[in-house]
């Protein structure tokens, strides 16, 4: 029987890292939760604050640690680095966050382990590719949160329009977690029928694709312009990914990882639906897309490949 390693390390205990740790602590998934940050006091403060929930959550050892403490973790989550400031794109963060990723991985790599590396920092697709290259691990063991969050935003928007619970809506966002992401309308289904047909049957107006697309694509900017950062929804997306790994669930999630050949795209990291389980991320599923969607996906890959070139990978 599969026995999971329930130790989880979170590198970068800022807004995202601390929220991830909170979501994981409440979930009861982890047996051990180590927080690592260049600002050790910050990691320590967050760990203390979370650990004091001991009487209200399932047993979990939460503490601030060093990179050495990450080596025997089942999952190492990377959420260190700068976040978007108003008006900045995710790709604008590349040089700064790549330097932090490279430095962190050089400290994490010593000593062998079977960790799965889960990248959350932006630009998540490019950093995922870089992490895979730097670690030399099998691609299934190094992947990013990708568009798991964006797919949830898509389902939320459809849910509001259609009056159906998001859990009963299948809809994916693929490609870059960023400006060039692609909403797969051709694969958006409610109760086994297309969203368009569902609206007809339910007697409600058709969904405005343009409106939903804008809301999903610009969600990050909208939140950053109001509160300066986004962290709650992404932390639950990360918790969902960890759950799928620890419980060996075989969940289909739009995580970001190496693509080598699907849709004619190669040597690049981006999001496509893939099975996630205790081994990590399976090969991306090459689902039937519309011609327009395939084209948009290849455009997204082109943008990401250009960004990869900027870090000489
Ligand atoms: P933040 O500024 O609140 O936290 C970043 C933390 O990283 C800080 O505590 C800082 O001390 C730490 N750090 C910096 N350099 C480090 C190093 N070398 N080693 C260890 N820790 C280091 O930022 P945030 O809001 O938590 O965002 C973190 C990252 O997550 C950003 O890149 C942001 O864009 C990204 N993000 C991704 C998604 C997603 O869906 N993938 C969503 C939201 C935010």
Coordinates of C-alpha atoms and ligand atoms in Angstrom, one line a residue, residues 11-17 36-39 42 67 79-84 93 97 100 103-104 120-122 124 145-146 149 177 229-231 234, ligand 1:
X11 CA 10.2 28.0 1.3
X12 CA 9.2 31.7 1.5
X13 CA 6.9 32.5 4.5
X14 CA 5.4 35.7 3.1
X15 CA 1.7 36.2 2.4
X16 CA 1.5 33.2 0.1
X17 CA 3.7 30.9 2.1
X36 CA 11.9 28.6 5.7
X37 CA 12.6 32.2 5.0
X38 CA 15.6 34.5 4.6
X39 CA 13.9 36.5 7.2
X42 CA 9.2 36.1 10.0
X67 CA 17.1 24.5 4.0
X79 CA 6.8 30.5 -2.6
X80 CA 9.8 32.8 -2.0
X81 CA 10.4 36.0 -3.8
X82 CA 8.8 39.3 -5.0
X83 CA 5.1 39.5 -5.8
X84 CA 3.4 41.7 -8.4
X93 CA 9.3 39.3 -11.8
X97 CA 12.7 35.5 -8.6
X100 CA 16.2 33.5 -5.5
X103 CA 20.1 30.2 -4.8
X104 CA 17.5 28.2 -2.8
X120 CA 4.3 28.7 -6.7
X121 CA 6.4 31.9 -7.1
X122 CA 5.9 33.9 -10.3
X124 CA 5.5 30.2 -12.1
X145 CA 0.7 25.4 -9.3
X146 CA 0.2 26.8 -12.8
X149 CA -6.1 28.9 -9.5
X177 CA -0.4 31.4 -15.6
X229 CA -1.3 40.9 -3.1
X230 CA -3.3 37.7 -3.7
X231 CA -2.8 34.7 -1.4
X234 CA -3.8 30.3 -4.4
Ligands
LIG1 P1 5.8 38.2 0.0 O1 6.7 39.4 -0.3 O2 4.7 38.4 1.0 O3 6.7 37.0 0.5 C1 7.9 36.6 -0.1 C2 8.7 36.0 1.0 O4 9.9 35.4 0.4 C3 9.2 37.0 2.0 O5 8.9 36.5 3.3 C4 10.8 37.0 1.8 O6 11.5 37.2 3.0 C5 11.0 35.6 1.2 N1 12.2 35.4 0.6 C6 12.9 36.3 -0.3 N2 14.0 35.7 -0.7 C7 14.2 34.5 -0.1 C8 15.1 33.5 -0.1 N3 16.3 33.7 -0.8 N4 14.9 32.4 0.6 C9 13.8 32.3 1.3 N5 12.8 33.2 1.4 C10 13.0 34.3 0.7 O7 5.3 37.7 -1.4 P2 4.0 36.8 -1.6 O8 2.8 37.7 -1.8 O9 4.0 35.7 -0.5 O10 4.3 36.1 -3.0 C11 5.3 35.2 -3.1 C12 5.3 34.7 -4.6 O11 4.1 34.0 -4.9 C13 5.4 35.8 -5.6 O12 6.3 35.5 -6.6 C14 4.0 35.9 -6.2 O13 4.0 36.5 -7.5 C15 3.6 34.5 -6.2 N6 2.2 34.2 -6.3 C16 1.9 33.2 -7.1 C17 0.6 32.8 -7.3 C18 0.2 31.7 -8.2 O14 -1.0 31.4 -8.5 N7 1.2 30.9 -8.7 C19 -0.5 33.6 -6.7 C20 -0.1 34.6 -5.9 C21 1.3 34.9 -5.7

